[in-house]
PDB file of C-alpha atoms in Angstrom:
ATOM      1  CA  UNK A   1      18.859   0.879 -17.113  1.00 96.00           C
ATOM      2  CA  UNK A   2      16.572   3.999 -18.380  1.00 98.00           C
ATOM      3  CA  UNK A   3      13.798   4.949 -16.261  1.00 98.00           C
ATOM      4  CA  UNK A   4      11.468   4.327 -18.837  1.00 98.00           C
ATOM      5  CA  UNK A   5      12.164   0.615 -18.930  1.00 98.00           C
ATOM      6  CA  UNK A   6      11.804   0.477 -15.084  1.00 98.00           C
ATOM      7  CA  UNK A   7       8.250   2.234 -15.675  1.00 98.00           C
ATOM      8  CA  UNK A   8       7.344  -0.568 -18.058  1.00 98.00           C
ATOM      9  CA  UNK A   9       8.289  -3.070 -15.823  1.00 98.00           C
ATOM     10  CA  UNK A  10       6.116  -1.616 -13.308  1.00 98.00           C
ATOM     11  CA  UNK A  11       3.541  -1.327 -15.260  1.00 97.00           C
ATOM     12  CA  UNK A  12       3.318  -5.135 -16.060  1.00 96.00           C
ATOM     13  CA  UNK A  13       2.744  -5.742 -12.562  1.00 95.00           C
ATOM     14  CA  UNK A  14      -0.183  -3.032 -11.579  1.00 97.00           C
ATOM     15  CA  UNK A  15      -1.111  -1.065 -15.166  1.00 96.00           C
ATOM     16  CA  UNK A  16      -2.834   2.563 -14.367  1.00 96.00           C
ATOM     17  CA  UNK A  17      -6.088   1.404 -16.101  1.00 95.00           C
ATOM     18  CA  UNK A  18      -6.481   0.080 -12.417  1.00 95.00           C
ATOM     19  CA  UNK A  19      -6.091   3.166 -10.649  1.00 96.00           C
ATOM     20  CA  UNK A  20      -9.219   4.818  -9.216  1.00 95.00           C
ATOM     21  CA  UNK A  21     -10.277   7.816 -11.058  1.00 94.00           C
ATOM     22  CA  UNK A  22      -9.669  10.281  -8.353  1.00 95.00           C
ATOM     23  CA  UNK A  23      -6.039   8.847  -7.854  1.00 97.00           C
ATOM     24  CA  UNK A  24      -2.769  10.196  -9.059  1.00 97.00           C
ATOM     25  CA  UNK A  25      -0.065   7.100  -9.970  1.00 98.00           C
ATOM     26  CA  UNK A  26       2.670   6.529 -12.381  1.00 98.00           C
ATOM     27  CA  UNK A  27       5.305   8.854 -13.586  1.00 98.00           C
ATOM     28  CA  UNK A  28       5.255  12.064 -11.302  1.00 98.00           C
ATOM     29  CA  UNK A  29       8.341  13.813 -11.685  1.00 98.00           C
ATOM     30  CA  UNK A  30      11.915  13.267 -13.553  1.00 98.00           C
ATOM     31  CA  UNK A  31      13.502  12.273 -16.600  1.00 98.00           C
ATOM     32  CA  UNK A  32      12.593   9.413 -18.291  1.00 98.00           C
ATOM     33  CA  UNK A  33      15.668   9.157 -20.346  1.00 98.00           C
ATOM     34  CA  UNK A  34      17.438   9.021 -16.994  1.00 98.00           C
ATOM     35  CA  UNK A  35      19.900   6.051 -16.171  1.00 98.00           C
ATOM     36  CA  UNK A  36      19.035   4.780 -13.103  1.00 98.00           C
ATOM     37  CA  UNK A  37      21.414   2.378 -11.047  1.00 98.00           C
ATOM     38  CA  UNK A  38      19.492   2.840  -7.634  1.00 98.00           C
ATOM     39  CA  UNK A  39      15.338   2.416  -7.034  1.00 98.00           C
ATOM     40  CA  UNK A  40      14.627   3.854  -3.678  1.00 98.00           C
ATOM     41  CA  UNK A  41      11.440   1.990  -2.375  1.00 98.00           C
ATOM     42  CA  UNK A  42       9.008   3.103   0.295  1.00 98.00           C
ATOM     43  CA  UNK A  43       5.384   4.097   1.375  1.00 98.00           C
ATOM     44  CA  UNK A  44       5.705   7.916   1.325  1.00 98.00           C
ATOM     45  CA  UNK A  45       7.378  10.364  -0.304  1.00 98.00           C
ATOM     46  CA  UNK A  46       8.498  12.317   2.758  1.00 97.00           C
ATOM     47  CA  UNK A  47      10.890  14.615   3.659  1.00 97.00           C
ATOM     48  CA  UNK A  48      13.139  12.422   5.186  1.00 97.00           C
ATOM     49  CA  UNK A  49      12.511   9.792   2.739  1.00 98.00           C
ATOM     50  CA  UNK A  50      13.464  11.940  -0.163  1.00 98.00           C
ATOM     51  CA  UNK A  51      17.015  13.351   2.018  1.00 98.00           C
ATOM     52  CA  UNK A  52      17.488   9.418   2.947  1.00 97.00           C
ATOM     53  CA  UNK A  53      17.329   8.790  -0.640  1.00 98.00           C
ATOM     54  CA  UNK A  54      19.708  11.952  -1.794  1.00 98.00           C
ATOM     55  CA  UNK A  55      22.062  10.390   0.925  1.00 97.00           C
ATOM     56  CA  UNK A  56      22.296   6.629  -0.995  1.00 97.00           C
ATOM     57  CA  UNK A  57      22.965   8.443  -4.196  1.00 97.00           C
ATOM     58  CA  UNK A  58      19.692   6.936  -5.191  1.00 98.00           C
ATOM     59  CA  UNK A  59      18.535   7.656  -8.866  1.00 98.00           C
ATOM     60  CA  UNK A  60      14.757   6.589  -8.599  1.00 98.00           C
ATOM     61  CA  UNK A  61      12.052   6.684  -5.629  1.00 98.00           C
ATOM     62  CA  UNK A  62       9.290   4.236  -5.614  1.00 98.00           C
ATOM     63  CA  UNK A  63       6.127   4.939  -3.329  1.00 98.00           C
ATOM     64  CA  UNK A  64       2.893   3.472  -2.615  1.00 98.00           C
ATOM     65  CA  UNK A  65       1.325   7.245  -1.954  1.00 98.00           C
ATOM     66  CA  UNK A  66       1.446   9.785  -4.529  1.00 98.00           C
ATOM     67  CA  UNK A  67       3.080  12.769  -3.502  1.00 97.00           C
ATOM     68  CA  UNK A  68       1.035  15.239  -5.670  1.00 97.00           C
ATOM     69  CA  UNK A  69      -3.064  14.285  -5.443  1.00 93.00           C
ATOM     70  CA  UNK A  70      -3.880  18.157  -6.321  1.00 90.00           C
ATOM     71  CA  UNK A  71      -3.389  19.810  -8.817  1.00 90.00           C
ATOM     72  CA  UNK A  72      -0.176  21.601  -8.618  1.00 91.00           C
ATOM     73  CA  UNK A  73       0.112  25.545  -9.527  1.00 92.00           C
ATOM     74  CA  UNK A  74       3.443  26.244  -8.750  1.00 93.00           C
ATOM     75  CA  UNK A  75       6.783  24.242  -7.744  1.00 94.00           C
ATOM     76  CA  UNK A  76       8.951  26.133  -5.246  1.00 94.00           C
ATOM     77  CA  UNK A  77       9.383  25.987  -1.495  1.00 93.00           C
ATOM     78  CA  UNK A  78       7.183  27.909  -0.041  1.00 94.00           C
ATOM     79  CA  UNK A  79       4.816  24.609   0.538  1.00 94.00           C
ATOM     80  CA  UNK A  80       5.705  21.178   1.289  1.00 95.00           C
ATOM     81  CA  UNK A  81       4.918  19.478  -1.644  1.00 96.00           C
ATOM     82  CA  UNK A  82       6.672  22.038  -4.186  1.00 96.00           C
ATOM     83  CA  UNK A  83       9.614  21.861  -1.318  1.00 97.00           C
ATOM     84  CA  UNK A  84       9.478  17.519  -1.736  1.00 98.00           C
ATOM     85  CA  UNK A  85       9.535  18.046  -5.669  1.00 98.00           C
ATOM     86  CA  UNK A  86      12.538  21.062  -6.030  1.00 97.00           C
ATOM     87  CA  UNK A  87      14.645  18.625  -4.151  1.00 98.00           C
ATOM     88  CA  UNK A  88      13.808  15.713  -6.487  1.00 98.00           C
ATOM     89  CA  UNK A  89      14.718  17.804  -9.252  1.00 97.00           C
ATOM     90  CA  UNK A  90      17.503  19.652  -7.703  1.00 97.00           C
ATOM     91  CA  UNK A  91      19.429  16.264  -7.388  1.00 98.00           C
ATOM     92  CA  UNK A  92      18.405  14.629 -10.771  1.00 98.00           C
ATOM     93  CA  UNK A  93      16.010  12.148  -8.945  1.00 98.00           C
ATOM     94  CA  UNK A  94      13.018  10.068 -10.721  1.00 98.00           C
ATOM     95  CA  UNK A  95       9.838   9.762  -8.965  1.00 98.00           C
ATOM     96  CA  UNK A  96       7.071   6.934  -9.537  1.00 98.00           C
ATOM     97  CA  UNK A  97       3.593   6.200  -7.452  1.00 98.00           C
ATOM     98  CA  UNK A  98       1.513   2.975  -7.502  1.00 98.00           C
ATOM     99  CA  UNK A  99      -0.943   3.352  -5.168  1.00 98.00           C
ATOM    100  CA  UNK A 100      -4.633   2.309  -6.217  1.00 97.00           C
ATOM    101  CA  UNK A 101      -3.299   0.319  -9.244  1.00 97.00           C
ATOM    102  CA  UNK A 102      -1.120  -1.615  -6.528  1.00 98.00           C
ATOM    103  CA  UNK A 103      -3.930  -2.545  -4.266  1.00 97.00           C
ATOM    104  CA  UNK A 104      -5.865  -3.744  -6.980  1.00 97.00           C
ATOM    105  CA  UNK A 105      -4.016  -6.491  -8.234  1.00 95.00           C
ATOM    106  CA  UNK A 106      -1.515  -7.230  -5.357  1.00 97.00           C
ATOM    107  CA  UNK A 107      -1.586  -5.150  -2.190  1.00 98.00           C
ATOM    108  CA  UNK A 108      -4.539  -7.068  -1.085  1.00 97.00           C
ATOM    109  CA  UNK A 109      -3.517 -10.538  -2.362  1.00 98.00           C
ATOM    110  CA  UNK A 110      -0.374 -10.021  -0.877  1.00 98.00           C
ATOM    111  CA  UNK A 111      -1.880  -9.512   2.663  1.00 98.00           C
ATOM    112  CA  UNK A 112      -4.153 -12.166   2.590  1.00 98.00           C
ATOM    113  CA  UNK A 113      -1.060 -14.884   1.506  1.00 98.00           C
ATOM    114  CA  UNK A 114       0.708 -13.496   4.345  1.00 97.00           C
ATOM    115  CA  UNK A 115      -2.944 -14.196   6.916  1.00 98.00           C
ATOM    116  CA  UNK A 116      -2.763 -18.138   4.824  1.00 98.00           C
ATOM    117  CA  UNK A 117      -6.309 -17.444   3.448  1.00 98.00           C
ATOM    118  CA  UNK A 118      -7.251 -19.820   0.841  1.00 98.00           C
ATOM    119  CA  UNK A 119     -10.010 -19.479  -1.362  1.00 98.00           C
ATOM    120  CA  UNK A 120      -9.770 -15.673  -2.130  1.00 98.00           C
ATOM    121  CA  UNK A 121     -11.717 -13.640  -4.364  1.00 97.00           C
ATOM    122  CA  UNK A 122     -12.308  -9.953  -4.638  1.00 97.00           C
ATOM    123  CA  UNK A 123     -13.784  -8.406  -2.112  1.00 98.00           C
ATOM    124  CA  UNK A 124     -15.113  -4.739  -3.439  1.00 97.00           C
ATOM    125  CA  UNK A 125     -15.076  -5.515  -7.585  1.00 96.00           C
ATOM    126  CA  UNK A 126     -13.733  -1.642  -9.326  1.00 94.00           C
ATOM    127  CA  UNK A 127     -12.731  -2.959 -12.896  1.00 91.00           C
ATOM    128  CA  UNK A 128     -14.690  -5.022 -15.040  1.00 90.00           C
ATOM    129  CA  UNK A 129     -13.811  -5.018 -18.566  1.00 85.00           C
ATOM    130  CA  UNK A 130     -15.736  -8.231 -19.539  1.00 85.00           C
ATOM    131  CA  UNK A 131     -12.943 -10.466 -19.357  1.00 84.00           C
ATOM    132  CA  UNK A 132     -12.750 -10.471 -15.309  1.00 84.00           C
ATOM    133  CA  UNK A 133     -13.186  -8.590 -12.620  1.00 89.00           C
ATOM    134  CA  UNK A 134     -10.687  -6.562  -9.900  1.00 95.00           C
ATOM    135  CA  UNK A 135     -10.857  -4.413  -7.244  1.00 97.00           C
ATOM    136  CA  UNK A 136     -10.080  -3.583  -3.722  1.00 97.00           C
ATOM    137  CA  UNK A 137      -9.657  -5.931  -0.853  1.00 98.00           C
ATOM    138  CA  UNK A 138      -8.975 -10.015  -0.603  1.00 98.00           C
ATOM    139  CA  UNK A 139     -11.919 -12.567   1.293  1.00 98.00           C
ATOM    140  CA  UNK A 140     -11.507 -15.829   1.710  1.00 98.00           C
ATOM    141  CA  UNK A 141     -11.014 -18.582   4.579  1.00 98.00           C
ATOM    142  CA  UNK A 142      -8.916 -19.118   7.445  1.00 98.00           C
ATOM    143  CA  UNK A 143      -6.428 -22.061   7.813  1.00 96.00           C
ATOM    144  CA  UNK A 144      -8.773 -22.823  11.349  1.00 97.00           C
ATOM    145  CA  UNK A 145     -11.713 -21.298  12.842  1.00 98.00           C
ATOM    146  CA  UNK A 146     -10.284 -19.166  16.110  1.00 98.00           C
ATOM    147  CA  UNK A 147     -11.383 -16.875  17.991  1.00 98.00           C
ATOM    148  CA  UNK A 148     -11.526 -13.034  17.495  1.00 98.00           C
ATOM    149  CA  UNK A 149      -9.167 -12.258  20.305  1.00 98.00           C
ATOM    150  CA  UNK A 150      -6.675 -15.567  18.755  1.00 98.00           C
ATOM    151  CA  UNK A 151      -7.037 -14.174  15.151  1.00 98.00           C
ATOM    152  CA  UNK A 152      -6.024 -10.565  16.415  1.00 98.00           C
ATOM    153  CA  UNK A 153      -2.933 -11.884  18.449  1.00 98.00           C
ATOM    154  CA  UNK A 154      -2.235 -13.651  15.196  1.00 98.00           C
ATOM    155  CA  UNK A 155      -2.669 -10.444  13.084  1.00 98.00           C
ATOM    156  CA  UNK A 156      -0.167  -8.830  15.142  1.00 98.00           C
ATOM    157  CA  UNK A 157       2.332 -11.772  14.865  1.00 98.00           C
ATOM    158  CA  UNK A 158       2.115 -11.788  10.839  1.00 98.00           C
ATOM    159  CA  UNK A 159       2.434  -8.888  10.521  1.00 98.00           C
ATOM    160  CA  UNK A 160       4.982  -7.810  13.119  1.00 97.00           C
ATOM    161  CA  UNK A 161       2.658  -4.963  15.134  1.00 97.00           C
ATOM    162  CA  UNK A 162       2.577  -4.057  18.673  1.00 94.00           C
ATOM    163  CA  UNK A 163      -0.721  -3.581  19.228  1.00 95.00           C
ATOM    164  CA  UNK A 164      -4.369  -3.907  16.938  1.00 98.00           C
ATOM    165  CA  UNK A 165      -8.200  -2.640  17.947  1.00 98.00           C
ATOM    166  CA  UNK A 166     -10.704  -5.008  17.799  1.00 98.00           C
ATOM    167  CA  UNK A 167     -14.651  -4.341  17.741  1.00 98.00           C
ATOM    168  CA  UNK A 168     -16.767  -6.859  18.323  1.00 98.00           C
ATOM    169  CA  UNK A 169     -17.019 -10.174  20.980  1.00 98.00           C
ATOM    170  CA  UNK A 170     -13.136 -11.770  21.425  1.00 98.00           C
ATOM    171  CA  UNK A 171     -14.948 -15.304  21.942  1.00 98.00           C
ATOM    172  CA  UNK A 172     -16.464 -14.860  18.195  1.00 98.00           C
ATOM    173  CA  UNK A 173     -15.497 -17.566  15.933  1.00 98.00           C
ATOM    174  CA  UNK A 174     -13.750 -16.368  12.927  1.00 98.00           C
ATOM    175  CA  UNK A 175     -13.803 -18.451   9.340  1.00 98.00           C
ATOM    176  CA  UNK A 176     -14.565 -16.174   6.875  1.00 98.00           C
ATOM    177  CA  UNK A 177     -11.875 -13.201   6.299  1.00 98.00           C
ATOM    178  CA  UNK A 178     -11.681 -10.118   4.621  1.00 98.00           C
ATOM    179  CA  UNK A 179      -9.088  -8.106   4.397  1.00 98.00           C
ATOM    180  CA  UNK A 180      -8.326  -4.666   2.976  1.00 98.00           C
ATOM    181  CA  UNK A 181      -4.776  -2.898   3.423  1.00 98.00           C
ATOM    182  CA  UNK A 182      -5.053   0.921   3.749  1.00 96.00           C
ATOM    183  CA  UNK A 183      -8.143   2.312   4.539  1.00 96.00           C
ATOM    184  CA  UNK A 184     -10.950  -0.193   4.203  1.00 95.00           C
ATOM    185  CA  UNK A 185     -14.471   2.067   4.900  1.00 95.00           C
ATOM    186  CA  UNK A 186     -15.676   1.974   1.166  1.00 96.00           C
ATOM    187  CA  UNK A 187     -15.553  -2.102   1.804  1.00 97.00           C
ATOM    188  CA  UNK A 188     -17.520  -2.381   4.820  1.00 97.00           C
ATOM    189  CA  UNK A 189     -20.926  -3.040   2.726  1.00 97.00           C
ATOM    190  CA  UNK A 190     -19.053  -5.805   1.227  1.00 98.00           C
ATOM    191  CA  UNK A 191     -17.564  -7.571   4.383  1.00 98.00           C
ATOM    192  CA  UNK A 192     -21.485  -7.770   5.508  1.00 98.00           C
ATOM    193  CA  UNK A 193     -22.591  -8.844   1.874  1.00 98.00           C
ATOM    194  CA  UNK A 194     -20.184 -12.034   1.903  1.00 98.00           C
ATOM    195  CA  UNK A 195     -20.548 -12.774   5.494  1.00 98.00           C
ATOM    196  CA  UNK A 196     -17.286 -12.297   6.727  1.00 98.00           C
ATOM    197  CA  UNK A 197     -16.496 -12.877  10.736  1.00 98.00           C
ATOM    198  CA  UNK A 198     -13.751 -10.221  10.644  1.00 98.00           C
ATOM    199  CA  UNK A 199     -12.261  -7.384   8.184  1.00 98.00           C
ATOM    200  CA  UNK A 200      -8.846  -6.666   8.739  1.00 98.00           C
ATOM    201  CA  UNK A 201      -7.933  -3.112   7.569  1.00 98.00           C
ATOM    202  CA  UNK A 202      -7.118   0.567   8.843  1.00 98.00           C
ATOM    203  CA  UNK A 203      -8.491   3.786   9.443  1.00 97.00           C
ATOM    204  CA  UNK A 204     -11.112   2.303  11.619  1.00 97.00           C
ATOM    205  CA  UNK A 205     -12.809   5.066  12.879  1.00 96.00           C
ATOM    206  CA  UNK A 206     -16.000   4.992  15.992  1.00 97.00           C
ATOM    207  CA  UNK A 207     -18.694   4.429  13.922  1.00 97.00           C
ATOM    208  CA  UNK A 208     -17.324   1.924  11.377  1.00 98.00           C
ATOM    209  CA  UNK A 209     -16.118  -0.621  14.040  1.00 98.00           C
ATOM    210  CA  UNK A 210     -19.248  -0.779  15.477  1.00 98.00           C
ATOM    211  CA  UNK A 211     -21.585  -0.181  12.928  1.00 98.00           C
ATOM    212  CA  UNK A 212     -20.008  -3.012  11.283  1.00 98.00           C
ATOM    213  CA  UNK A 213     -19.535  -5.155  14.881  1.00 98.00           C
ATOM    214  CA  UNK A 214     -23.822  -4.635  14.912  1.00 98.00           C
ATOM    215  CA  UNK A 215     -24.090  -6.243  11.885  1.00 98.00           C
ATOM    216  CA  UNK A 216     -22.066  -9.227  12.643  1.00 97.00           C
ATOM    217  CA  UNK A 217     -18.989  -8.360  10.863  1.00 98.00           C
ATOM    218  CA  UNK A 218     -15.842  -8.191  13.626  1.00 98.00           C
ATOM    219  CA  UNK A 219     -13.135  -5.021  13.264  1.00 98.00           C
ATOM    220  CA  UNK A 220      -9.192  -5.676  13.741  1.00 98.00           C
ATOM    221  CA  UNK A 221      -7.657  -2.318  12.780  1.00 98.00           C
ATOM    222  CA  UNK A 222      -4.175  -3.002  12.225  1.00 98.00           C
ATOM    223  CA  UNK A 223      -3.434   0.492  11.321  1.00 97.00           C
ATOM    224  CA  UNK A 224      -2.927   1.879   7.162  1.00 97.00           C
ATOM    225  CA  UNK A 225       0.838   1.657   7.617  1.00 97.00           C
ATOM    226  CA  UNK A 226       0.569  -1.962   9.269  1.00 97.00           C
ATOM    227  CA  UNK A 227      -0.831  -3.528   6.999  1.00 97.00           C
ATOM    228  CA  UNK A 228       0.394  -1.388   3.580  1.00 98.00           C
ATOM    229  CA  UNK A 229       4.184  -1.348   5.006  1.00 97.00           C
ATOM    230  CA  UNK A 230       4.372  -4.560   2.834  1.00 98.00           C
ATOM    231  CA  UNK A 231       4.764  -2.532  -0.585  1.00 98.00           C
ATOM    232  CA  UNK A 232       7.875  -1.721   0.573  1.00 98.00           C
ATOM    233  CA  UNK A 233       9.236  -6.243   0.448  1.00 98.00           C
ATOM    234  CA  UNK A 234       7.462  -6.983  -2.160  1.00 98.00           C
ATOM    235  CA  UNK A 235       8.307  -4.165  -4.799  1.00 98.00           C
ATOM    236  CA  UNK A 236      11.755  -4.939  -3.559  1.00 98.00           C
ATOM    237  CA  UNK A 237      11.569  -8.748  -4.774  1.00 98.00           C
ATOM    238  CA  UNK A 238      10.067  -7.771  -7.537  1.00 98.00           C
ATOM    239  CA  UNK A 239      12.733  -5.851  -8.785  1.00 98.00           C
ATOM    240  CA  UNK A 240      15.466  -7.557  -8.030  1.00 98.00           C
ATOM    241  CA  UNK A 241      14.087 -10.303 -10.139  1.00 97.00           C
ATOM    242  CA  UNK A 242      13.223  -8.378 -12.993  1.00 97.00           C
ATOM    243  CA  UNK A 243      16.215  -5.742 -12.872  1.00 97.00           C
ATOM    244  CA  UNK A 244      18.989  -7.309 -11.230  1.00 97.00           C
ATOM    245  CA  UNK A 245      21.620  -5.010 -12.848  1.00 96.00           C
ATOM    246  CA  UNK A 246      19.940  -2.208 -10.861  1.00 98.00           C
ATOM    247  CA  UNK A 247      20.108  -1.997  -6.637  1.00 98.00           C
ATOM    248  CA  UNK A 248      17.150  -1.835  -5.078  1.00 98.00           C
ATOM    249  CA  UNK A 249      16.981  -0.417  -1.413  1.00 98.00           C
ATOM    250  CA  UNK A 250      14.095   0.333   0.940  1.00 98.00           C
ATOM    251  CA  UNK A 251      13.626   2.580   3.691  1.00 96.00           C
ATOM    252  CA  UNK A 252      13.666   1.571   7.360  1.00 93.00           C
ATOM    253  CA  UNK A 253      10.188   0.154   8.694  1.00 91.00           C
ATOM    254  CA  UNK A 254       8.968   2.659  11.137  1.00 90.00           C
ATOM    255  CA  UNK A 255       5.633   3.414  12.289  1.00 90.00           C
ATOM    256  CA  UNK A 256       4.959   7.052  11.009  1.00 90.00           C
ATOM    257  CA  UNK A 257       3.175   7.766  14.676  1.00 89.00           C
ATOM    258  CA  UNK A 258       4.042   7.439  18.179  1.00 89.00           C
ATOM    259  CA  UNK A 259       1.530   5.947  20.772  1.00 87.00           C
ATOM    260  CA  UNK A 260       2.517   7.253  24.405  1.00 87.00           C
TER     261      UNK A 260
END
């Protein structure tokens, strides 16, 4: 199959017009005439991701993250992204992003099947072209009220973490759930505007968990690549269902940090 009918399956499933404006998705590097009979699927473009790649003669990668956000000047290898990109080139490879387009219309629906929330609606609205609205983040209700410190050890269990951090009392009872894969700071105003008990997301820095834990809205940070490692599955069953002429193969989960 040409790369260009890969792209246009992709974008059935998260179309660019729901990218963010400062975001960099679709069609980054290759030949869209290119026949492609492996998709390599993962959350980064890496170094090691692109050499894993080379080594299962794969023809396309598939990321979540963009490699290129800036503008680029010059492609050689004197800097790691121009070093990423002369090896995608150098071995015929095509290169595709879906990052803020993804966690519009799935990313964050996906996470919040996997939690069993029912009810869910958008949680930070981005698009709204008159005919509905989308956006960033999933709210909606738990399948029982638990406690903070339950729902975390339950977070970790769906999910398949070692550890979370939680702000906020452990005996809290938690209903109401938001939930943002990635980094979830631009929702916090939100999680306090529809009364959740607890966002799940990542990035959680100091003054978010408890800024948001003194306005009655609970913190599990489950980390940006727990929670977003889940591109990775679904893309994958995707793909196999709309292309099954072509193989799909992911990278390995790891954690892209060590805690000592």
């Amino acid at each position: 199959m040409r790369c260009s009918e890969i792209i246009e399956k992709l974008e059935q499933i998260a179309p660019t017009k729901y990218a963010e404006e400062w975001d960099n998705v679709g069609f980054l590097a290759g030949r869209r005439e290119k026949m492609v009979q492996t998709v390599f699927i993962a959350l980064d473009a890496t170094d090691e991701i692109i050499e894993e790649a080379i080594e299962v003669g794969a023809d396309m990668i598939l990321t979540h993250h963009p490699l290129i956000f800036e503008p680029v000047t010059r492609v050689n290898g004197d800097d790691f992204i121009g070093r990423r990109l002369v090896r995608l080139l150098q071995n015929d490879i095509c290169y595709y992003a879906m990052h803020t387009n993804f966690d519009v219309v799935a990313m964050a629906q996906a996470a919040a099947d996997e939690m069993g929330l029912t009810g869910t609606e958008v949680l930070s609205v981005t698009f709204d072209d008159g005919n509905g609205k989308e956006g960033i983040g999933r709210y909606g209700k738990a399948e029982r009220v638990m406690s903070l410190s339950e729902y975390a050890a339950y977070v970790k269990e769906v999910f398949h973490l070692k550890y979370v951090n939680v702000y906020g009392d452990l005996e809290a009872p938690v209903e109401t759930v938001a939930i943002c894969p990635g980094s979830g700071k631009s929702t916090m105003k939100d999680a306090v505007r529809i009364g959740a008990d607890v966002l799940i997301t990542g990035d959680v820095d100091h003054h978010m968990g408890i800024d948001l834990a003194a306005q009655g809205v609970c913190v599990i940070d489950a980390g940006h690549y727990g929670l977003e490692k889940i591109f990775a599955p679904y893309m994958k069953d995707f793909l196999k269902k709309e292309i099954p002429s072509v193989q799909i193969q992911t990278a390995e989960e790891k954690n892209p940090f060590y805690t000592l």
